[in-house]
């Protein structure tokens, strides 16, 4: 097992980024490595970090402005070679079809429900780390 996993969290709202960090905790499940969070508040910062590499999962806020997480997800799925899995935060359950359009690997609703977010994040980490092994 790798020593840690890097999770990029994108939102223009510091409170949303904090919700994600607190809900996931340092280790979202016992069978995945501890996570280190990399926070981004702008699209250019997200693109810079993805270009740098080493990101295991992206958590994108679909309600972010001016660049919403759904559009960012679709863009990185098109432009980033071996794009990491994306967990999209959506405003309401009815927006799940938009998450599918954006090619997100999973979606959870805001406000974040800790158990759901941790379970979903752990699932994406398992898949990513299994592919990288």
GROMACS .gro file of N, CA, C and O in nm:
model
  532
    1UNK      N    1   0.086  -0.118   0.000
    1UNK     CA    2   0.000   0.000   0.000
    1UNK      C    3   0.090   0.124   0.000
    1UNK      O    4   0.189   0.128   0.072
    2UNK      N    5   0.054   0.223  -0.081
    2UNK     CA    6   0.134   0.345  -0.084
    2UNK      C    7   0.116   0.418   0.048
    2UNK      O    8   0.017   0.401   0.118
    3UNK      N    9   0.216   0.500   0.085
    3UNK     CA   10   0.218   0.561   0.218
    3UNK      C   11   0.109   0.666   0.239
    3UNK      O   12   0.062   0.684   0.351
    4UNK      N   13   0.070   0.736   0.132
    4UNK     CA   14  -0.040   0.832   0.143
    4UNK      C   15  -0.101   0.855   0.005
    4UNK      O   16  -0.042   0.822  -0.097
    5UNK      N   17  -0.220   0.911   0.007
    5UNK     CA   18  -0.291   0.944  -0.117
    5UNK      C   19  -0.317   1.094  -0.117
    5UNK      O   20  -0.345   1.153  -0.012
    6UNK      N   21  -0.310   1.155  -0.234
    6UNK     CA   22  -0.333   1.299  -0.245
    6UNK      C   23  -0.471   1.324  -0.306
    6UNK      O   24  -0.502   1.272  -0.414
    7UNK      N   25  -0.551   1.401  -0.235
    7UNK     CA   26  -0.686   1.435  -0.279
    7UNK      C   27  -0.692   1.585  -0.303
    7UNK      O   28  -0.670   1.664  -0.212
    8UNK      N   29  -0.719   1.622  -0.428
    8UNK     CA   30  -0.735   1.763  -0.464
    8UNK      C   31  -0.880   1.802  -0.438
    8UNK      O   32  -0.971   1.733  -0.482
    9UNK      N   33  -0.900   1.910  -0.363
    9UNK     CA   34  -1.035   1.959  -0.332
    9UNK      C   35  -1.048   2.098  -0.393
    9UNK      O   36  -0.976   2.191  -0.357
   10UNK      N   37  -1.141   2.111  -0.489
   10UNK     CA   38  -1.165   2.239  -0.556
   10UNK      C   39  -1.300   2.297  -0.517
   10UNK      O   40  -1.404   2.233  -0.533
   11UNK      N   41  -1.295   2.419  -0.463
   11UNK     CA   42  -1.416   2.498  -0.438
   11UNK      C   43  -1.372   2.642  -0.414
   11UNK      O   44  -1.266   2.664  -0.355
   12UNK      N   45  -1.452   2.735  -0.458
   12UNK     CA   46  -1.422   2.875  -0.428
   12UNK      C   47  -1.460   2.909  -0.285
   12UNK      O   48  -1.421   3.013  -0.233
   13UNK      N   49  -1.531   2.819  -0.218
   13UNK     CA   50  -1.580   2.841  -0.082
   13UNK      C   51  -1.494   2.762   0.018
   13UNK      O   52  -1.492   2.638   0.017
   14UNK      N   53  -1.425   2.834   0.105
   14UNK     CA   54  -1.338   2.770   0.205
   14UNK      C   55  -1.418   2.678   0.297
   14UNK      O   56  -1.367   2.575   0.342
   15UNK      N   57  -1.544   2.712   0.325
   15UNK     CA   58  -1.627   2.627   0.411
   15UNK      C   59  -1.656   2.492   0.345
   15UNK      O   60  -1.659   2.390   0.413
   16UNK      N   61  -1.678   2.491   0.214
   16UNK     CA   62  -1.701   2.365   0.144
   16UNK      C   63  -1.575   2.279   0.146
   16UNK      O   64  -1.583   2.158   0.171
   17UNK      N   65  -1.460   2.341   0.125
   17UNK     CA   66  -1.334   2.266   0.132
   17UNK      C   67  -1.315   2.206   0.271
   17UNK      O   68  -1.275   2.091   0.287
   18UNK      N   69  -1.348   2.283   0.373
   18UNK     CA   70  -1.337   2.234   0.511
   18UNK      C   71  -1.434   2.119   0.537
   18UNK      O   72  -1.397   2.021   0.604
   19UNK      N   73  -1.556   2.128   0.484
   19UNK     CA   74  -1.654   2.019   0.500
   19UNK      C   75  -1.598   1.888   0.444
   19UNK      O   76  -1.612   1.782   0.506
   20UNK      N   77  -1.534   1.896   0.328
   20UNK     CA   78  -1.479   1.777   0.265
   20UNK      C   79  -1.367   1.719   0.351
   20UNK      O   80  -1.363   1.599   0.377
   21UNK      N   81  -1.276   1.804   0.395
   21UNK     CA   82  -1.165   1.758   0.479
   21UNK      C   83  -1.215   1.691   0.607
   21UNK      O   84  -1.168   1.585   0.645
   22UNK      N   85  -1.310   1.756   0.672
   22UNK     CA   86  -1.362   1.703   0.798
   22UNK      C   87  -1.441   1.574   0.778
   22UNK      O   88  -1.433   1.482   0.859
   23UNK      N   89  -1.518   1.567   0.671
   23UNK     CA   90  -1.599   1.448   0.645
   23UNK      C   91  -1.511   1.327   0.610
   23UNK      O   92  -1.538   1.216   0.654
   24UNK      N   93  -1.408   1.349   0.531
   24UNK     CA   94  -1.320   1.238   0.491
   24UNK      C   95  -1.227   1.198   0.603
   24UNK      O   96  -1.192   1.080   0.618
   25UNK      N   97  -1.184   1.292   0.683
   25UNK     CA   98  -1.088   1.263   0.788
   25UNK      C   99  -0.951   1.231   0.728
   25UNK      O  100  -0.928   1.242   0.608
   26UNK      N  101  -0.860   1.190   0.812
   26UNK     CA  102  -0.725   1.158   0.766
   26UNK      C  103  -0.721   1.026   0.691
   26UNK      O  104  -0.633   1.001   0.611
   27UNK      N  105  -0.816   0.937   0.719
   27UNK     CA  106  -0.818   0.807   0.651
   27UNK      C  107  -0.964   0.767   0.633
   27UNK      O  108  -1.029   0.721   0.728
   28UNK      N  109  -1.018   0.780   0.512
   28UNK     CA  110  -1.161   0.754   0.491
   28UNK      C  111  -1.202   0.609   0.512
   28UNK      O  112  -1.319   0.581   0.535
   29UNK      N  113  -1.109   0.516   0.505
   29UNK     CA  114  -1.137   0.374   0.531
   29UNK      C  115  -1.007   0.307   0.572
   29UNK      O  116  -0.898   0.352   0.536
   30UNK      N  117  -1.018   0.197   0.646
   30UNK     CA  118  -0.898   0.132   0.698
   30UNK      C  119  -0.813   0.065   0.591
   30UNK      O  120  -0.694   0.042   0.611
   31UNK      N  121  -0.872   0.036   0.475
   31UNK     CA  122  -0.796  -0.033   0.370
   31UNK      C  123  -0.740   0.061   0.264
   31UNK      O  124  -0.692   0.016   0.160
   32UNK      N  125  -0.745   0.191   0.288
   32UNK     CA  126  -0.683   0.288   0.198
   32UNK      C  127  -0.580   0.367   0.279
   32UNK      O  128  -0.592   0.379   0.401
   33UNK      N  129  -0.479   0.421   0.210
   33UNK     CA  130  -0.378   0.497   0.284
   33UNK      C  131  -0.434   0.628   0.339
   33UNK      O  132  -0.537   0.676   0.293
   34UNK      N  133  -0.364   0.687   0.436
   34UNK     CA  134  -0.404   0.820   0.483
   34UNK      C  135  -0.403   0.918   0.367
   34UNK      O  136  -0.326   0.903   0.272
   35UNK      N  137  -0.488   1.019   0.375
   35UNK     CA  138  -0.498   1.116   0.267
   35UNK      C  139  -0.436   1.250   0.308
   35UNK      O  140  -0.440   1.289   0.424
   36UNK      N  141  -0.377   1.313   0.208
   36UNK     CA  142  -0.329   1.449   0.222
   36UNK      C  143  -0.414   1.532   0.127
   36UNK      O  144  -0.434   1.495   0.011
   37UNK      N  145  -0.466   1.644   0.178
   37UNK     CA  146  -0.554   1.728   0.097
   37UNK      C  147  -0.476   1.843   0.035
   37UNK      O  148  -0.392   1.904   0.100
   38UNK      N  149  -0.506   1.867  -0.089
   38UNK     CA  150  -0.449   1.979  -0.162
   38UNK      C  151  -0.568   2.065  -0.204
   38UNK      O  152  -0.652   2.021  -0.282
   39UNK      N  153  -0.578   2.184  -0.147
   39UNK     CA  154  -0.694   2.270  -0.172
   39UNK      C  155  -0.667   2.370  -0.284
   39UNK      O  156  -0.560   2.430  -0.289
   40UNK      N  157  -0.766   2.385  -0.371
   40UNK     CA  158  -0.759   2.483  -0.480
   40UNK      C  159  -0.889   2.563  -0.481
   40UNK      O  160  -0.997   2.506  -0.467
   41UNK      N  161  -0.876   2.695  -0.503
   41UNK     CA  162  -0.994   2.782  -0.506
   41UNK      C  163  -1.023   2.834  -0.646
   41UNK      O  164  -1.127   2.897  -0.668
   42UNK      N  165  -0.932   2.806  -0.743
   42UNK     CA  166  -0.951   2.857  -0.879
   42UNK      C  167  -0.920   2.748  -0.980
   42UNK      O  168  -0.844   2.655  -0.952
   43UNK      N  169  -0.976   2.762  -1.099
   43UNK     CA  170  -0.950   2.667  -1.207
   43UNK      C  171  -0.802   2.665  -1.246
   43UNK      O  172  -0.746   2.556  -1.263
   44UNK      N  173  -0.735   2.779  -1.261
   44UNK     CA  174  -0.593   2.772  -1.295
   44UNK      C  175  -0.510   2.694  -1.194
   44UNK      O  176  -0.418   2.620  -1.230
   45UNK      N  177  -0.545   2.706  -1.065
   45UNK     CA  178  -0.473   2.630  -0.962
   45UNK      C  179  -0.497   2.479  -0.979
   45UNK      O  180  -0.404   2.399  -0.965
   46UNK      N  181  -0.620   2.441  -1.012
   46UNK     CA  182  -0.651   2.299  -1.034
   46UNK      C  183  -0.569   2.246  -1.151
   46UNK      O  184  -0.506   2.140  -1.141
   47UNK      N  185  -0.569   2.318  -1.261
   47UNK     CA  186  -0.497   2.274  -1.381
   47UNK      C  187  -0.346   2.264  -1.355
   47UNK      O  188  -0.281   2.171  -1.400
   48UNK      N  189  -0.294   2.358  -1.279
   48UNK     CA  190  -0.151   2.357  -1.245
   48UNK      C  191  -0.116   2.233  -1.162
   48UNK      O  192  -0.017   2.165  -1.188
   49UNK      N  193  -0.197   2.202  -1.064
   49UNK     CA  194  -0.171   2.086  -0.978
   49UNK      C  195  -0.185   1.955  -1.055
   49UNK      O  196  -0.108   1.861  -1.035
   50UNK      N  197  -0.285   1.947  -1.143
   50UNK     CA  198  -0.301   1.825  -1.224
   50UNK      C  199  -0.184   1.807  -1.320
   50UNK      O  200  -0.139   1.695  -1.344
   51UNK      N  201  -0.133   1.918  -1.374
   51UNK     CA  202  -0.018   1.910  -1.462
   51UNK      C  203   0.106   1.863  -1.386
   51UNK      O  204   0.187   1.786  -1.438
   52UNK      N  205   0.117   1.905  -1.262
   52UNK     CA  206   0.229   1.864  -1.177
   52UNK      C  207   0.225   1.713  -1.150
   52UNK      O  208   0.328   1.649  -1.139
   53UNK      N  209   0.104   1.659  -1.138
   53UNK     CA  210   0.087   1.515  -1.117
   53UNK      C  211   0.079   1.477  -0.970
   53UNK      O  212   0.090   1.561  -0.881
   54UNK      N  213   0.059   1.348  -0.947
   54UNK     CA  214   0.055   1.296  -0.811
   54UNK      C  215  -0.080   1.305  -0.743
   54UNK      O  216  -0.092   1.274  -0.624
   55UNK      N  217  -0.183   1.344  -0.816
   55UNK     CA  218  -0.318   1.353  -0.759
   55UNK      C  219  -0.386   1.217  -0.775
   55UNK      O  220  -0.389   1.162  -0.884
   56UNK      N  221  -0.441   1.164  -0.666
   56UNK     CA  222  -0.508   1.034  -0.672
   56UNK      C  223  -0.658   1.045  -0.696
   56UNK      O  224  -0.716   0.961  -0.764
   57UNK      N  225  -0.722   1.148  -0.641
   57UNK     CA  226  -0.865   1.171  -0.660
   57UNK      C  227  -0.889   1.322  -0.655
   57UNK      O  228  -0.824   1.392  -0.577
   58UNK      N  229  -0.982   1.369  -0.737
   58UNK     CA  230  -1.025   1.510  -0.734
   58UNK      C  231  -1.166   1.516  -0.675
   58UNK      O  232  -1.252   1.436  -0.713
   59UNK      N  233  -1.188   1.610  -0.585
   59UNK     CA  234  -1.321   1.640  -0.534
   59UNK      C  235  -1.353   1.780  -0.583
   59UNK      O  236  -1.285   1.876  -0.547
   60UNK      N  237  -1.455   1.792  -0.669
   60UNK     CA  238  -1.488   1.919  -0.732
   60UNK      C  239  -1.626   1.967  -0.690
   60UNK      O  240  -1.722   1.890  -0.693
   61UNK      N  241  -1.635   2.094  -0.654
   61UNK     CA  242  -1.761   2.155  -0.613
   61UNK      C  243  -1.839   2.199  -0.736
   61UNK      O  244  -1.799   2.291  -0.807
   62UNK      N  245  -1.949   2.132  -0.760
   62UNK     CA  246  -2.034   2.165  -0.875
   62UNK      C  247  -2.096   2.303  -0.864
   62UNK      O  248  -2.141   2.359  -0.963
   63UNK      N  249  -2.098   2.361  -0.744
   63UNK     CA  250  -2.158   2.492  -0.723
   63UNK      C  251  -2.055   2.604  -0.721
   63UNK      O  252  -2.089   2.719  -0.694
   64UNK      N  253  -1.929   2.574  -0.748
   64UNK     CA  254  -1.823   2.676  -0.746
   64UNK      C  255  -1.846   2.779  -0.854
   64UNK      O  256  -1.906   2.750  -0.958
   65UNK      N  257  -1.796   2.901  -0.829
   65UNK     CA  258  -1.805   3.008  -0.929
   65UNK      C  259  -1.668   3.073  -0.942
   65UNK      O  260  -1.594   3.077  -0.845
   66UNK      N  261  -1.628   3.121  -1.056
   66UNK     CA  262  -1.704   3.125  -1.180
   66UNK      C  263  -1.697   2.993  -1.257
   66UNK      O  264  -1.779   2.970  -1.346
   67UNK      N  265  -1.599   2.909  -1.229
   67UNK     CA  266  -1.586   2.781  -1.300
   67UNK      C  267  -1.646   2.671  -1.213
   67UNK      O  268  -1.587   2.629  -1.113
   68UNK      N  269  -1.765   2.623  -1.249
   68UNK     CA  270  -1.831   2.519  -1.173
   68UNK      C  271  -1.761   2.385  -1.189
   68UNK      O  272  -1.699   2.357  -1.291
   69UNK      N  273  -1.771   2.303  -1.087
   69UNK     CA  274  -1.705   2.174  -1.087
   69UNK      C  275  -1.747   2.080  -1.199
   69UNK      O  276  -1.668   1.998  -1.244
   70UNK      N  277  -1.871   2.094  -1.247
   70UNK     CA  278  -1.915   2.007  -1.357
   70UNK      C  279  -1.840   2.038  -1.485
   70UNK      O  280  -1.792   1.948  -1.554
   71UNK      N  281  -1.827   2.166  -1.517
   71UNK     CA  282  -1.751   2.206  -1.635
   71UNK      C  283  -1.604   2.174  -1.620
   71UNK      O  284  -1.538   2.129  -1.714
   72UNK      N  285  -1.550   2.194  -1.499
   72UNK     CA  286  -1.410   2.162  -1.473
   72UNK      C  287  -1.387   2.012  -1.492
   72UNK      O  288  -1.289   1.970  -1.553
   73UNK      N  289  -1.479   1.931  -1.442
   73UNK     CA  290  -1.468   1.786  -1.455
   73UNK      C  291  -1.463   1.746  -1.602
   73UNK      O  292  -1.375   1.670  -1.644
   74UNK      N  293  -1.556   1.797  -1.678
   74UNK     CA  294  -1.559   1.762  -1.821
   74UNK      C  295  -1.430   1.807  -1.890
   74UNK      O  296  -1.374   1.734  -1.972
   75UNK      N  297  -1.381   1.925  -1.856
   75UNK     CA  298  -1.258   1.975  -1.916
   75UNK      C  299  -1.139   1.887  -1.882
   75UNK      O  300  -1.062   1.850  -1.970
   76UNK      N  301  -1.122   1.851  -1.755
   76UNK     CA  302  -1.004   1.771  -1.720
   76UNK      C  303  -1.013   1.629  -1.773
   76UNK      O  304  -0.912   1.568  -1.806
   77UNK      N  305  -1.135   1.575  -1.784
   77UNK     CA  306  -1.151   1.442  -1.842
   77UNK      C  307  -1.107   1.442  -1.989
   77UNK      O  308  -1.056   1.344  -2.039
   78UNK      N  309  -1.128   1.556  -2.057
   78UNK     CA  310  -1.086   1.570  -2.197
   78UNK      C  311  -0.938   1.601  -2.211
   78UNK      O  312  -0.874   1.558  -2.307
   79UNK      N  313  -0.883   1.678  -2.118
   79UNK     CA  314  -0.750   1.734  -2.139
   79UNK      C  315  -0.637   1.671  -2.059
   79UNK      O  316  -0.521   1.688  -2.095
   80UNK      N  317  -0.666   1.603  -1.950
   80UNK     CA  318  -0.561   1.550  -1.864
   80UNK      C  319  -0.541   1.402  -1.892
   80UNK      O  320  -0.634   1.321  -1.876
   81UNK      N  321  -0.420   1.366  -1.934
   81UNK     CA  322  -0.387   1.226  -1.962
   81UNK      C  323  -0.396   1.147  -1.832
   81UNK      O  324  -0.342   1.187  -1.730
   82UNK      N  325  -0.464   1.035  -1.835
   82UNK     CA  326  -0.487   0.949  -1.719
   82UNK      C  327  -0.543   1.032  -1.602
   82UNK      O  328  -0.491   1.028  -1.491
   83UNK      N  329  -0.648   1.103  -1.633
   83UNK     CA  330  -0.713   1.190  -1.534
   83UNK      C  331  -0.752   1.108  -1.410
   83UNK      O  332  -0.807   0.998  -1.422
   84UNK      N  333  -0.724   1.161  -1.291
   84UNK     CA  334  -0.767   1.090  -1.170
   84UNK      C  335  -0.919   1.083  -1.162
   84UNK      O  336  -0.988   1.164  -1.226
   85UNK      N  337  -0.972   0.990  -1.085
   85UNK     CA  338  -1.117   0.984  -1.065
   85UNK      C  339  -1.167   1.114  -1.003
   85UNK      O  340  -1.095   1.180  -0.928
   86UNK      N  341  -1.292   1.148  -1.035
   86UNK     CA  342  -1.351   1.273  -0.987
   86UNK      C  343  -1.476   1.243  -0.906
   86UNK      O  344  -1.566   1.172  -0.952
   87UNK      N  345  -1.480   1.300  -0.786
   87UNK     CA  346  -1.599   1.299  -0.701
   87UNK      C  347  -1.658   1.439  -0.710
   87UNK      O  348  -1.592   1.537  -0.675
   88UNK      N  349  -1.779   1.448  -0.759
   88UNK     CA  350  -1.845   1.577  -0.780
   88UNK      C  351  -1.942   1.605  -0.667
   88UNK      O  352  -2.022   1.519  -0.630
   89UNK      N  353  -1.935   1.726  -0.612
   89UNK     CA  354  -2.030   1.771  -0.510
   89UNK      C  355  -2.142   1.844  -0.582
   89UNK      O  356  -2.116   1.944  -0.650
   90UNK      N  357  -2.264   1.794  -0.569
   90UNK     CA  358  -2.377   1.853  -0.639
   90UNK      C  359  -2.475   1.914  -0.539
   90UNK      O  360  -2.484   1.873  -0.425
   91UNK      N  361  -2.548   2.014  -0.587
   91UNK     CA  362  -2.639   2.090  -0.501
   91UNK      C  363  -2.764   2.015  -0.460
   91UNK      O  364  -2.819   2.039  -0.353
   92UNK      N  365  -2.809   1.922  -0.544
   92UNK     CA  366  -2.932   1.847  -0.513
   92UNK      C  367  -2.928   1.714  -0.587
   92UNK      O  368  -2.866   1.703  -0.692
   93UNK      N  369  -2.996   1.613  -0.535
   93UNK     CA  370  -2.991   1.481  -0.598
   93UNK      C  371  -3.037   1.481  -0.744
   93UNK      O  372  -2.988   1.403  -0.825
   94UNK      N  373  -3.127   1.572  -0.780
   94UNK     CA  374  -3.177   1.579  -0.918
   94UNK      C  375  -3.067   1.619  -1.017
   94UNK      O  376  -3.084   1.604  -1.138
   95UNK      N  377  -2.955   1.668  -0.968
   95UNK     CA  378  -2.845   1.708  -1.055
   95UNK      C  379  -2.753   1.591  -1.090
   95UNK      O  380  -2.651   1.610  -1.158
   96UNK      N  381  -2.788   1.471  -1.048
   96UNK     CA  382  -2.703   1.355  -1.077
   96UNK      C  383  -2.683   1.335  -1.227
   96UNK      O  384  -2.575   1.293  -1.271
   97UNK      N  385  -2.783   1.366  -1.308
   97UNK     CA  386  -2.766   1.350  -1.453
   97UNK      C  387  -2.661   1.445  -1.506
   97UNK      O  388  -2.589   1.411  -1.601
   98UNK      N  389  -2.646   1.562  -1.446
   98UNK     CA  390  -2.541   1.656  -1.486
   98UNK      C  391  -2.403   1.601  -1.450
   98UNK      O  392  -2.306   1.623  -1.522
   99UNK      N  393  -2.396   1.532  -1.337
   99UNK     CA  394  -2.269   1.468  -1.299
   99UNK      C  395  -2.231   1.363  -1.402
   99UNK      O  396  -2.113   1.349  -1.438
  100UNK      N  397  -2.329   1.291  -1.454
  100UNK     CA  398  -2.303   1.192  -1.559
  100UNK      C  399  -2.256   1.262  -1.686
  100UNK      O  400  -2.158   1.220  -1.748
  101UNK      N  401  -2.320   1.373  -1.722
  101UNK     CA  402  -2.279   1.450  -1.839
  101UNK      C  403  -2.133   1.496  -1.826
  101UNK      O  404  -2.057   1.496  -1.922
  102UNK      N  405  -2.095   1.535  -1.706
  102UNK     CA  406  -1.961   1.589  -1.684
  102UNK      C  407  -1.854   1.480  -1.677
  102UNK      O  408  -1.737   1.509  -1.669
  103UNK      N  409  -1.899   1.354  -1.679
  103UNK     CA  410  -1.812   1.236  -1.673
  103UNK      C  411  -1.749   1.214  -1.536
  103UNK      O  412  -1.642   1.156  -1.524
  104UNK      N  413  -1.816   1.262  -1.432
  104UNK     CA  414  -1.769   1.238  -1.295
  104UNK      C  415  -1.779   1.088  -1.265
  104UNK      O  416  -1.869   1.019  -1.313
  105UNK      N  417  -1.687   1.041  -1.184
  105UNK     CA  418  -1.686   0.900  -1.146
  105UNK      C  419  -1.785   0.871  -1.034
  105UNK      O  420  -1.829   0.757  -1.017
  106UNK      N  421  -1.818   0.974  -0.956
  106UNK     CA  422  -1.916   0.961  -0.847
  106UNK      C  423  -1.965   1.100  -0.811
  106UNK      O  424  -1.902   1.200  -0.845
  107UNK      N  425  -2.078   1.105  -0.740
  107UNK     CA  426  -2.132   1.234  -0.696
  107UNK      C  427  -2.199   1.216  -0.560
  107UNK      O  428  -2.258   1.112  -0.532
  108UNK      N  429  -2.186   1.319  -0.478
  108UNK     CA  430  -2.257   1.327  -0.350
  108UNK      C  431  -2.316   1.467  -0.339
  108UNK      O  432  -2.267   1.561  -0.402
  109UNK      N  433  -2.421   1.481  -0.259
  109UNK     CA  434  -2.488   1.610  -0.248
  109UNK      C  435  -2.428   1.696  -0.137
  109UNK      O  436  -2.368   1.645  -0.042
  110UNK      N  437  -2.445   1.825  -0.155
  110UNK     CA  438  -2.411   1.923  -0.052
  110UNK      C  439  -2.535   1.954   0.028
  110UNK      O  440  -2.644   1.955  -0.029
  111UNK      N  441  -2.530   1.984   0.156
  111UNK     CA  442  -2.409   1.976   0.237
  111UNK      C  443  -2.361   1.832   0.248
  111UNK      O  444  -2.440   1.738   0.240
  112UNK      N  445  -2.233   1.818   0.269
  112UNK     CA  446  -2.169   1.687   0.271
  112UNK      C  447  -2.219   1.604   0.389
  112UNK      O  448  -2.227   1.653   0.502
  113UNK      N  449  -2.255   1.479   0.361
  113UNK     CA  450  -2.289   1.382   0.465
  113UNK      C  451  -2.161   1.300   0.487
  113UNK      O  452  -2.115   1.233   0.394
  114UNK      N  453  -2.100   1.306   0.607
  114UNK     CA  454  -1.967   1.248   0.628
  114UNK      C  455  -1.951   1.101   0.591
  114UNK      O  456  -1.853   1.065   0.524
  115UNK      N  457  -2.044   1.015   0.628
  115UNK     CA  458  -2.029   0.873   0.598
  115UNK      C  459  -2.034   0.849   0.448
  115UNK      O  460  -1.952   0.775   0.392
  116UNK      N  461  -2.128   0.913   0.380
  116UNK     CA  462  -2.141   0.897   0.235
  116UNK      C  463  -2.016   0.946   0.163
  116UNK      O  464  -1.963   0.879   0.074
  117UNK      N  465  -1.965   1.063   0.202
  117UNK     CA  466  -1.847   1.117   0.136
  117UNK      C  467  -1.725   1.027   0.161
  117UNK      O  468  -1.652   0.994   0.068
  118UNK      N  469  -1.703   0.985   0.285
  118UNK     CA  470  -1.588   0.899   0.316
  118UNK      C  471  -1.596   0.767   0.241
  118UNK      O  472  -1.495   0.722   0.185
  119UNK      N  473  -1.714   0.705   0.236
  119UNK     CA  474  -1.729   0.578   0.164
  119UNK      C  475  -1.704   0.595   0.015
  119UNK      O  476  -1.636   0.514  -0.047
  120UNK      N  477  -1.757   0.701  -0.043
  120UNK     CA  478  -1.740   0.725  -0.186
  120UNK      C  479  -1.595   0.757  -0.219
  120UNK      O  480  -1.540   0.705  -0.316
  121UNK      N  481  -1.532   0.839  -0.138
  121UNK     CA  482  -1.391   0.873  -0.159
  121UNK      C  483  -1.304   0.748  -0.146
  121UNK      O  484  -1.215   0.725  -0.229
  122UNK      N  485  -1.329   0.667  -0.046
  122UNK     CA  486  -1.252   0.543  -0.027
  122UNK      C  487  -1.267   0.450  -0.148
  122UNK      O  488  -1.169   0.390  -0.193
  123UNK      N  489  -1.388   0.441  -0.202
  123UNK     CA  490  -1.411   0.357  -0.319
  123UNK      C  491  -1.330   0.405  -0.439
  123UNK      O  492  -1.267   0.325  -0.510
  124UNK      N  493  -1.328   0.536  -0.461
  124UNK     CA  494  -1.250   0.591  -0.572
  124UNK      C  495  -1.101   0.572  -0.550
  124UNK      O  496  -1.026   0.542  -0.644
  125UNK      N  497  -1.055   0.585  -0.426
  125UNK     CA  498  -0.914   0.562  -0.395
  125UNK      C  499  -0.875   0.417  -0.421
  125UNK      O  500  -0.770   0.388  -0.477
  126UNK      N  501  -0.962   0.324  -0.381
  126UNK     CA  502  -0.934   0.182  -0.404
  126UNK      C  503  -0.914   0.155  -0.554
  126UNK      O  504  -0.820   0.087  -0.593
  127UNK      N  505  -1.005   0.207  -0.634
  127UNK     CA  506  -0.997   0.185  -0.780
  127UNK      C  507  -0.870   0.248  -0.836
  127UNK      O  508  -0.801   0.187  -0.915
  128UNK      N  509  -0.839   0.370  -0.795
  128UNK     CA  510  -0.722   0.439  -0.847
  128UNK      C  511  -0.593   0.369  -0.809
  128UNK      O  512  -0.504   0.351  -0.890
  129UNK      N  513  -0.585   0.326  -0.683
  129UNK     CA  514  -0.463   0.261  -0.636
  129UNK      C  515  -0.448   0.122  -0.695
  129UNK      O  516  -0.336   0.077  -0.717
  130UNK      N  517  -0.559   0.054  -0.724
  130UNK     CA  518  -0.552  -0.078  -0.786
  130UNK      C  519  -0.500  -0.066  -0.930
  130UNK      O  520  -0.422  -0.148  -0.976
  131UNK      N  521  -0.541   0.040  -0.999
  131UNK     CA  522  -0.496   0.064  -1.136
  131UNK      C  523  -0.348   0.098  -1.137
  131UNK      O  524  -0.273   0.055  -1.223
  132UNK      N  525  -0.306   0.178  -1.039
  132UNK     CA  526  -0.166   0.220  -1.033
  132UNK      C  527  -0.071   0.113  -0.985
  132UNK      O  528   0.050   0.125  -1.001
  133UNK      N  529  -0.124   0.006  -0.928
  133UNK     CA  530  -0.037  -0.100  -0.872
  133UNK      C  531   0.024  -0.187  -0.979
  133UNK      O  532  -0.013  -0.196  -1.089
   0.00000   0.00000   0.00000
